[in-house]
Short mmCIF file of C-alpha atoms in Angstrom, two decimals:
data_model
loop_
_atom_site.label_atom_id
_atom_site.label_comp_id
_atom_site.label_asym_id
_atom_site.label_seq_id
_atom_site.Cartn_x
_atom_site.Cartn_y
_atom_site.Cartn_z
CA ASP A 604 93.63 120.07 88.99
CA SER A 605 93.31 122.76 89.59
CA LEU A 606 89.59 122.81 89.57
CA GLY A 607 90.23 120.12 93.09
CA GLN A 608 92.86 123.30 94.33
CA PHE A 609 90.36 125.79 94.09
CA TYR A 610 87.86 123.33 95.83
CA ALA A 611 90.48 122.42 98.51
CA GLU A 612 91.40 126.12 99.00
CA GLN A 613 87.68 126.77 100.51
CA GLY A 614 87.38 123.52 102.51
CA ARG A 615 85.67 122.01 100.07
CA TRP A 616 87.11 118.75 101.22
CA ASN A 617 84.78 116.26 99.48
CA GLU A 618 84.58 118.18 96.24
CA ALA A 619 88.26 118.40 95.99
CA VAL A 620 88.91 115.04 96.56
CA GLN A 621 86.84 113.26 93.97
CA THR A 622 87.90 116.26 91.25
CA LEU A 623 91.75 115.24 92.56
CA ASN A 624 90.87 112.03 92.08
CA GLN A 625 89.58 112.37 88.83
CA ALA A 626 92.45 113.93 88.15
CA MET A 627 95.53 111.73 88.47
CA LEU A 628 92.99 108.80 87.63
CA ASN A 629 93.26 110.68 84.13
CA ASP A 630 97.13 110.86 83.90
CA PRO A 631 98.64 108.53 87.45
CA SER A 632 102.23 109.12 85.97
CA ASP A 633 101.93 112.78 87.47
CA LYS A 634 103.56 113.52 90.90
CA THR A 635 101.89 116.53 90.84
CA TYR A 636 98.66 115.74 90.40
CA ARG A 637 98.75 112.56 93.23
CA PHE A 638 100.32 114.66 95.28
CA HIS A 639 97.40 116.75 95.17
CA TYR A 640 95.12 113.85 95.71
CA ALA A 641 96.59 112.45 98.70
CA ILE A 642 96.85 115.99 100.55
CA ALA A 643 93.62 117.04 99.74
CA LEU A 644 92.71 113.02 101.60
CA ALA A 645 94.96 113.95 103.99
CA LYS A 646 93.07 116.92 105.34
CA SER A 647 90.01 115.88 104.47
CA GLY A 648 90.76 113.29 107.74
CA GLN A 649 91.64 109.86 105.17
CA ILE A 650 95.31 109.46 106.22
CA GLU A 651 95.78 105.82 105.76
CA GLN A 652 94.47 106.68 102.11
CA ALA A 653 96.27 109.49 101.71
CA ARG A 654 100.29 107.54 103.02
CA PRO A 655 100.95 105.00 99.70
CA HIS A 656 99.48 107.91 97.38
CA LEU A 657 102.55 110.42 99.02
CA ILE A 658 104.90 107.66 99.48
CA GLU A 659 105.21 107.47 96.06
CA ALA A 660 104.60 111.24 95.08
CA VAL A 661 107.58 112.34 96.87
CA GLY A 662 108.73 109.59 98.40
CA PRO A 663 108.37 108.37 102.64
CA ALA A 664 110.28 111.02 104.28
CA ALA A 665 108.51 113.41 102.41
CA ALA A 666 105.46 112.07 103.35
CA HIS A 667 106.00 111.74 106.41
CA TYR A 668 106.93 115.32 107.23
CA ASN A 669 103.50 115.99 105.32
CA ILE A 670 101.61 113.41 107.06
CA GLY A 671 102.79 115.11 110.36
CA LEU A 672 102.56 118.72 109.07
CA ILE A 673 98.79 118.26 108.01
#
């Protein structure tokens, strides 16, 4: 997760998405990992792929807010 966040801070979205996906798959119950993965997906332009992960991580209202913010 930390490495994925590092890539995201640098705008290296492909690497961030791949790394954060791996973190999420290693611990699917961790909502923080899922949230970070979803945000990286959304910032990389993959809004529809990000939506279900955001909803699961933070709920529908916060998911829509985050997508709108991005």
